[in-house]
Each structure stands twice: as C-alpha cells, then as structure tokens.
CSV table of C-alpha atoms in Angstrom, one decimal:
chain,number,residue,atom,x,y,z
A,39,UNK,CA,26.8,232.8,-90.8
A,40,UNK,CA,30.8,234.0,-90.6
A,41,UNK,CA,29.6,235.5,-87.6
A,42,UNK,CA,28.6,232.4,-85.6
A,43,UNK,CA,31.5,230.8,-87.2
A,44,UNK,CA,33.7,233.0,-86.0
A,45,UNK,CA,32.1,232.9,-82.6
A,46,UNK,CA,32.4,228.9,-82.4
A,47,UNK,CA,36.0,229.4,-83.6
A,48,UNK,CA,36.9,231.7,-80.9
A,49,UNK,CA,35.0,230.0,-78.5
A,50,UNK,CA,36.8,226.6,-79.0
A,51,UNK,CA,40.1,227.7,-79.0
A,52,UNK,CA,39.3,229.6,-76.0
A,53,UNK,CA,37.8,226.5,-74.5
A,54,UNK,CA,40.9,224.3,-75.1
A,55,UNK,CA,43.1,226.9,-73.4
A,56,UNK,CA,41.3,227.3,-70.5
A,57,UNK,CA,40.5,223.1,-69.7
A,58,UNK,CA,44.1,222.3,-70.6
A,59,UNK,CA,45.5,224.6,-68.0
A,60,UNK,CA,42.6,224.0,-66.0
A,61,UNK,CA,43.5,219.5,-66.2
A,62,UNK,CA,47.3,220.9,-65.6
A,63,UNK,CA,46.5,223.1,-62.5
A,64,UNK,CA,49.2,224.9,-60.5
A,65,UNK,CA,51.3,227.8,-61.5
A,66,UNK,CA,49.6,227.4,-65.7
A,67,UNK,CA,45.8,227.5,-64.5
A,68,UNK,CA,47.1,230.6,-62.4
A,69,UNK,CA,49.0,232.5,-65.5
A,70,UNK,CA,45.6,231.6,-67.5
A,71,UNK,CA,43.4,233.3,-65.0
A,72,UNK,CA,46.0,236.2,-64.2
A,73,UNK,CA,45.7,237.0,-68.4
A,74,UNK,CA,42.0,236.9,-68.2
A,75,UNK,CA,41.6,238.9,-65.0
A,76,UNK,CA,44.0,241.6,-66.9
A,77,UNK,CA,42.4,241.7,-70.4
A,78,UNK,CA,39.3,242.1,-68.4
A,79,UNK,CA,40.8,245.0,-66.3
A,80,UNK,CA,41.9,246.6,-70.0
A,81,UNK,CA,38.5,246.3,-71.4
A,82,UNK,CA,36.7,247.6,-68.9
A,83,UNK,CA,39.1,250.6,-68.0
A,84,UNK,CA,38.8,251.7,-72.2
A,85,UNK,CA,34.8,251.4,-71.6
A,86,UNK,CA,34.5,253.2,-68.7
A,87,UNK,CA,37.5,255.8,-69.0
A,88,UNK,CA,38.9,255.9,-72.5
A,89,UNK,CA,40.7,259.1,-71.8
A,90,UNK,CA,41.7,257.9,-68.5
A,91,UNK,CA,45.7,258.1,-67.0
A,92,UNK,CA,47.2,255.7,-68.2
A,93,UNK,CA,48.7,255.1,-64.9
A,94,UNK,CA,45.9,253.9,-63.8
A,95,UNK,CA,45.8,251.3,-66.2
A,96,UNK,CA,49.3,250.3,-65.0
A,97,UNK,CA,48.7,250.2,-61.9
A,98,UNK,CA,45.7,247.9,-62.0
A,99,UNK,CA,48.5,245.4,-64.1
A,100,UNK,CA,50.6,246.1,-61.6
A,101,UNK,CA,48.4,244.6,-58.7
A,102,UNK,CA,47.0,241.8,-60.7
A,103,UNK,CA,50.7,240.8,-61.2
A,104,UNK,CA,51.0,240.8,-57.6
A,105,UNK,CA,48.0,238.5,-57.4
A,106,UNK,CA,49.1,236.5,-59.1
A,107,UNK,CA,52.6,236.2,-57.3
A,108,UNK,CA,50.7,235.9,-53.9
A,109,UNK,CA,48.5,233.0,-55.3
A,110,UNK,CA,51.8,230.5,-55.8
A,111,UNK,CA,53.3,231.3,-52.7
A,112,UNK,CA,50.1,232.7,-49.7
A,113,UNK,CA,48.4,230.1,-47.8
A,114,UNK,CA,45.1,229.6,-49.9
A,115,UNK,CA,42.8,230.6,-46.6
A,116,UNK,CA,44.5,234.0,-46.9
A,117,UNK,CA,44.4,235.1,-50.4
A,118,UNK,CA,41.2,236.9,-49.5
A,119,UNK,CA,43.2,239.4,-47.2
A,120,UNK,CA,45.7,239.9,-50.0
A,121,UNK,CA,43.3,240.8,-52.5
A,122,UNK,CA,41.2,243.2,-49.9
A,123,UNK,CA,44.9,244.8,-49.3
A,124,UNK,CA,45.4,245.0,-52.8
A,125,UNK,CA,42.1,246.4,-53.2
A,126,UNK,CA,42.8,249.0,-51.0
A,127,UNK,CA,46.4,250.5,-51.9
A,128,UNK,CA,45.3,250.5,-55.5
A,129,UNK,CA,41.8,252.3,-54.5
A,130,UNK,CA,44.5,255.1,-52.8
A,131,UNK,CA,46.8,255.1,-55.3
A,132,UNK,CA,44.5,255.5,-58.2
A,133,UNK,CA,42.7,258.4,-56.5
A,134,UNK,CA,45.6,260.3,-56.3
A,135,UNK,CA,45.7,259.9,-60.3
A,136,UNK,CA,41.7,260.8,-61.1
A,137,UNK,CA,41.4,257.2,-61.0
A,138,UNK,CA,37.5,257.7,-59.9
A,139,UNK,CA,34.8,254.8,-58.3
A,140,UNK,CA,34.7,253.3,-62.1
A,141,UNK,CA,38.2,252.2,-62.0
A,142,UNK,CA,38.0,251.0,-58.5
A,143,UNK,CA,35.1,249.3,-59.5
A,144,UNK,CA,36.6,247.1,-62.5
A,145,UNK,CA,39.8,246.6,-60.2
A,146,UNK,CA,37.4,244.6,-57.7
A,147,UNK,CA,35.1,242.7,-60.8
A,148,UNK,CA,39.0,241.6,-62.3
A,149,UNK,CA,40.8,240.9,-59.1
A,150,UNK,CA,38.1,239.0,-57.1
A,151,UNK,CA,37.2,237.1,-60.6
A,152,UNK,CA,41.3,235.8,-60.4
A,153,UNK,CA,41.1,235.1,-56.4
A,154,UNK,CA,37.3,233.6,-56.8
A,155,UNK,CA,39.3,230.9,-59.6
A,156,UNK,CA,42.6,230.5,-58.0
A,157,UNK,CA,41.0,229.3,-54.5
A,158,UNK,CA,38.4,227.2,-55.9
A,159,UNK,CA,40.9,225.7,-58.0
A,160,UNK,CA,43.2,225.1,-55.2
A,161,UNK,CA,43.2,221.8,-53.4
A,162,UNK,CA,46.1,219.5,-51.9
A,163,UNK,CA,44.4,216.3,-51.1
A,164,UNK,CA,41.3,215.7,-53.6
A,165,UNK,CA,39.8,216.4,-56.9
A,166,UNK,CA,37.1,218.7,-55.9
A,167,UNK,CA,39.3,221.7,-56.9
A,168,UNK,CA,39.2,220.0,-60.9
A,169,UNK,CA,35.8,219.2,-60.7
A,170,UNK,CA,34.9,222.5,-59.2
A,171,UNK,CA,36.7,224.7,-61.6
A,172,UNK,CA,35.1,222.1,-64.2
A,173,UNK,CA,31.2,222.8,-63.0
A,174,UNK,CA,31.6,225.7,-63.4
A,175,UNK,CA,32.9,225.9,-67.2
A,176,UNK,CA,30.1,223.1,-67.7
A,177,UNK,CA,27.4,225.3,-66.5
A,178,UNK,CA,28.0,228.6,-67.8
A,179,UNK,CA,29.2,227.5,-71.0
A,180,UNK,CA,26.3,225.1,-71.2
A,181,UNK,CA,23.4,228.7,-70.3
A,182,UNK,CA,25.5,230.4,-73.3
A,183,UNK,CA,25.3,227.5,-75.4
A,184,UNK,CA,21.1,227.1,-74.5
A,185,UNK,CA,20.7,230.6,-74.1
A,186,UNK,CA,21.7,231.5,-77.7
A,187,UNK,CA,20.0,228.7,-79.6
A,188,UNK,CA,16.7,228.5,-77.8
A,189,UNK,CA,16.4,232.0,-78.3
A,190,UNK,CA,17.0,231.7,-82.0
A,191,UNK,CA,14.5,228.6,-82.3
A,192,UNK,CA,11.7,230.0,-79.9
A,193,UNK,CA,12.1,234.4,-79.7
A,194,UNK,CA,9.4,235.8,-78.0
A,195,UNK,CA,9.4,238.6,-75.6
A,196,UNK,CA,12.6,240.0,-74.6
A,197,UNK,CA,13.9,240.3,-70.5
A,198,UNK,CA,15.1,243.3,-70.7
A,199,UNK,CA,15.2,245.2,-74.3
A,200,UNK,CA,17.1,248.4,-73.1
A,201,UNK,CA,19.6,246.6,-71.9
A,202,UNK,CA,20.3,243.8,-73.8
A,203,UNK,CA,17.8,244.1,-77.1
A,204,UNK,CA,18.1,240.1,-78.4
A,205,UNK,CA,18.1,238.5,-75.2
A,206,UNK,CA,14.3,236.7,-75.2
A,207,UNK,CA,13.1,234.9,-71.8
A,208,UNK,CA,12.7,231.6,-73.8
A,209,UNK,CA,16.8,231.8,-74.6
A,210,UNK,CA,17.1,232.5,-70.4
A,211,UNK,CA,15.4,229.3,-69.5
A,212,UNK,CA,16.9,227.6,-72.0
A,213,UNK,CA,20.3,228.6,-71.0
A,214,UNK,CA,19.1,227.1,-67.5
A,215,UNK,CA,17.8,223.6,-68.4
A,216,UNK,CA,21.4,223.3,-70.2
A,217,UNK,CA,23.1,223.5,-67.3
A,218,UNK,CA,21.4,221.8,-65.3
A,219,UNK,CA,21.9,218.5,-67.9
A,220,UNK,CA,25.8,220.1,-67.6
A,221,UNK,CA,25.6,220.1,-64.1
A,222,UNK,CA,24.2,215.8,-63.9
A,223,UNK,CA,26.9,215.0,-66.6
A,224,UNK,CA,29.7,216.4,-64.7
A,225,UNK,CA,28.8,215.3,-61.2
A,226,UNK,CA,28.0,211.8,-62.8
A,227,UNK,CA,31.2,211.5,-64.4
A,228,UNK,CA,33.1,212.8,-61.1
A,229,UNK,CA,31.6,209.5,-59.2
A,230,UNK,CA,29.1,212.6,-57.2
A,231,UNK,CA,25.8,211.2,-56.5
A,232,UNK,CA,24.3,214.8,-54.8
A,233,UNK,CA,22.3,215.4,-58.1
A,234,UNK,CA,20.1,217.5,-55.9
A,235,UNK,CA,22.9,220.0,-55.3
A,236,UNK,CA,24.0,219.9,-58.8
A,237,UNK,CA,20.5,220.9,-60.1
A,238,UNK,CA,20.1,223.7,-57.6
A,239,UNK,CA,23.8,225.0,-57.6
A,240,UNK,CA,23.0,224.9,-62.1
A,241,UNK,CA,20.1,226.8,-61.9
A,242,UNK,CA,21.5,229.5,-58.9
A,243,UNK,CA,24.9,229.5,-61.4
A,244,UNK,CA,23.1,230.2,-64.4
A,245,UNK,CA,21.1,232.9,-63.5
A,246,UNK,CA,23.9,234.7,-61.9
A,247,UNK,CA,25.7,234.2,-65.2
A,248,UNK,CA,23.0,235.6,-67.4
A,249,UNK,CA,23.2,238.4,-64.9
A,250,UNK,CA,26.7,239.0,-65.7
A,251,UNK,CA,25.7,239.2,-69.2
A,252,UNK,CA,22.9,242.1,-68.4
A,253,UNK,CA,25.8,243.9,-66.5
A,254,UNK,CA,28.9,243.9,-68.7
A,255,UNK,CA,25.8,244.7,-71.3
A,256,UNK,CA,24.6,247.9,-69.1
A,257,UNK,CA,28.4,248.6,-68.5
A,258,UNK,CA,28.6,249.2,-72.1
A,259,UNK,CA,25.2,250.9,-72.7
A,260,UNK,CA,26.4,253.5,-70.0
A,261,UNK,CA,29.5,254.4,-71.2
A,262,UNK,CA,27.8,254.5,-75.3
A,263,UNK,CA,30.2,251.7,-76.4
A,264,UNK,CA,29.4,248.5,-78.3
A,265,UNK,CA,32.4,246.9,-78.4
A,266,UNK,CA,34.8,246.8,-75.4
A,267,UNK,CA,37.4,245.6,-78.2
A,268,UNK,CA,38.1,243.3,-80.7
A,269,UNK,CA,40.5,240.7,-79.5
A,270,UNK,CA,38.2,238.1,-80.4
A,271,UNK,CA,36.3,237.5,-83.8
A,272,UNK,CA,32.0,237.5,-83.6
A,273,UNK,CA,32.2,238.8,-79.8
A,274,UNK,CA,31.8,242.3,-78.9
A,275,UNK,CA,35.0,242.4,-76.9
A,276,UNK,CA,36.5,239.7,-74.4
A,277,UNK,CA,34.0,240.8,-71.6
A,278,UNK,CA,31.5,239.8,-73.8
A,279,UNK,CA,33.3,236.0,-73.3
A,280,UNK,CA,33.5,236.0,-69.7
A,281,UNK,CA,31.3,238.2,-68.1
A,282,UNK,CA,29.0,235.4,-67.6
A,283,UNK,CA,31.8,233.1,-65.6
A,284,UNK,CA,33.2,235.8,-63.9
A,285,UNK,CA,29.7,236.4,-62.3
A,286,UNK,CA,29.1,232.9,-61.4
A,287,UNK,CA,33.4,232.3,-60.4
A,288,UNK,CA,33.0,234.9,-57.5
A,289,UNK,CA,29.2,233.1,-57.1
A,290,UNK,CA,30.2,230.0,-56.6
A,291,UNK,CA,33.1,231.1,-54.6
A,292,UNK,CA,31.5,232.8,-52.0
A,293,UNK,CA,29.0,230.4,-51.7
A,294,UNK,CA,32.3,227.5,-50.9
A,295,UNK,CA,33.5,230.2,-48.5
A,296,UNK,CA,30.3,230.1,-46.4
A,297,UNK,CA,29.7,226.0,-46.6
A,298,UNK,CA,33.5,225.1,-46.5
A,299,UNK,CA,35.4,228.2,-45.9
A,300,UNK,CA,38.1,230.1,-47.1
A,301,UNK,CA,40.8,227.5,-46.8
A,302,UNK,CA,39.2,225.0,-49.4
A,303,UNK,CA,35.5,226.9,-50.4
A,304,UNK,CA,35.4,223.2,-53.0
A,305,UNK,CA,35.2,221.1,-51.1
A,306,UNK,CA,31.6,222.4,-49.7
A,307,UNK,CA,29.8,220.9,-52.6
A,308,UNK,CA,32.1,218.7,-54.8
C-alpha cells in the first residue's frame, strides 16, 4: 500500500510539472524536456556502464545542452539535422573515451526522445502542437494507468515473464482500451471529430508504449540491475516513468514527419 501511494504521489507531481509547462509552451516545455532527456541519459549510462568515464557522461550533458540551445533558436524543419550532427560528434568523441555502442545507444534513446517532444510541440499558427503533446500524455498515461489495474483485477498469463515477470496480457489490453477512451476525450474536447484516427493512433501509441516498458525492462535485466536509481519513490528509477512516452514521443513523431513533415509533424493528425 505505501508503495502505490508513493507511486500516485510521484506520478502526480510529475504530471503537474510536465502539463503546466506543457499549457505554457516555449522556452519552459523545452527546459522540462531537456531535464528529462538528461536524467534519462544518467540513468541509463549507470545501467549500462557503471564504471564508465565519466567524460562520457559529460559529454552526453554536454550535447543535450546544446539541444536544447538549438531547439529556441533552429528552424523547427531542421532540428532533425542538428540532432543527427550531434549524434555523430558525440558517437566520435565518446569512442575516443571507451565510450562503446551502449553509450551511443542511450545518447540516441535521450536525444531523439527531447527533438521527437520539442518538434511536435512546436507550432506558430494553431493548437495542434498542445493537443499533440497532450494525446500523447493522455494515451500513455491512460495504458499505465489500465495496464496496472487490470492486471491487478484480472492476472492471468504473463507476455513475457523473463523480461518483465508481473506484466499479464489482460493488464496489456487493458492499458489499450484506456487509451483509446483517452484518446475520444481528448480529441472531443479539442473540437476533433477524426475519432477514427484517435482510436487507431491509441491503440498504435499504446503498444509502442508497452514496448518501451519491455525494453527499458530488458535494458535492466541485461546489465543485472533493478533499479536504474531512486530519484522517485515506488518506481524502479525515472526510466521506469518514461520509458513508455519516450517510445511512443519518437512514435508519434515519426509518424507526423511522414503525414506532415518535418516542419510541423502535428499538424498531420491533430
């Protein structure tokens, strides 16, 4: 019981953080994303090299900060070449330091998480950046939400028990038929009337979410760590918060950049 306390706790100061800066926009929503793309970097670089150079650590802060620079002031249709360039000096640099494909790896899972937000959060003549940025917090917190009672209430057989041991198929689909009612409320309350879209994009979002979950899960597992840290109370470490929206961020992102491009990926669906 303290633990799900302690969980809701965390989880609803964490939720009032991120849809305040997320209502304010701009340069805030940016600094909120650049601390969650670098606490994410931190984790993961202790799971995977927790005797690592420390300048590799730094230098991954380093290039997030730069990101983060380059998102106020670069052309939103080009933040995509600045993270690729970022991605590449700091894949040079870091091999010079025994960095290894690991720490590439998590620089490319933090970084595009902090572009994938930025852009879709980015636009100058509508509100389909809000209500983008807002879907998506609707539907992945929705699947955790589902996903952790229904598989309380109903168990059963587990999806996959070596990776994740308590997560039960019942909880899966339960995680998706609350986002999908996530998905209707938000596009209903937006004045969007493509409910056909928002089931489909909620059900695509979710899954990729859960998938996040099984990955920051097998991250752990493969490295023999349970907790990536423990920043916040009743979670195994922050990953263990967002691994589920970072998946479905760059998801949904990538699927704007096909439909509406790079310029405003948004507006393709909302």
């Amino acid at each position: 019981m303290n633990d799900l306390r302690a969980r809701i706790a965390s989880a609803v100061i964490l939720a009032a953080l991120v849809l305040g800066s997320t209502l304010v926009g701009g340069w805030l929503f940016a600094v909120i994303c650049t601390l969650i793309a670098m606490i994410v970097w931190a984790e993961w670089f202790d799971v995977v090299s927790p005797n690592g150079d420390d300048r590799v650590r730094l230098l991954g802060f380093f290039f997030l900060g730069l990101l983060f620079i380059a998102g106020l002031i670069v052309p939103n249709e080009a933040m995509h070449y600045v993270w690729a360039l970022a991605t590449i000096v700091f894949t040079v640099a870091s091999a010079s330091m025994a960095g290894g494909k690991w720490s590439v790896a998590g620089f490319v899972y933090s970084g595009l998480a902090l572009v994938a937000l930025n852009m879709l959060r980015h636009s100058e003549t509508d509100a389909s950046g809000l209500v983008a940025i807002l879907f998506l917090f609707a539907v992945v917190w929705a699947t955790d939400i589902g996903a952790y009672f229904a598989g309380r209430h109903f168990g059963g057989p587990k999806i996959a028990p070596v990776i994740s041991p308590k997560k039960t198929w019942s909880g899966g689909f339960g995680g998706v038929g609350s986002a999908i009612i996530a998905a209707l409320l938000v596009f209903f309350c937006a004045g969007r009337d493509a409910y056909g879209l928002a089931v489909v994009l909620a059900i695509v979002l979710s899954v990729i979410s859960q998938a996040g979950d099984f990955f920051e899960s097998w991250i752990k597992r493969r490295n023999g760590v349970k907790d990536s840290s423990h920043i916040i109370p009743g979670h195994g470490g922050f990953m263990d918060r967002v691994d589920g929206l970072v998946f479905a961020a760059i998801a949904l992102w990538a699927l704007g950049v096909l439909d509406g491009g790079f310029g405003r990926p948004s507006s393709a669906f909302f």
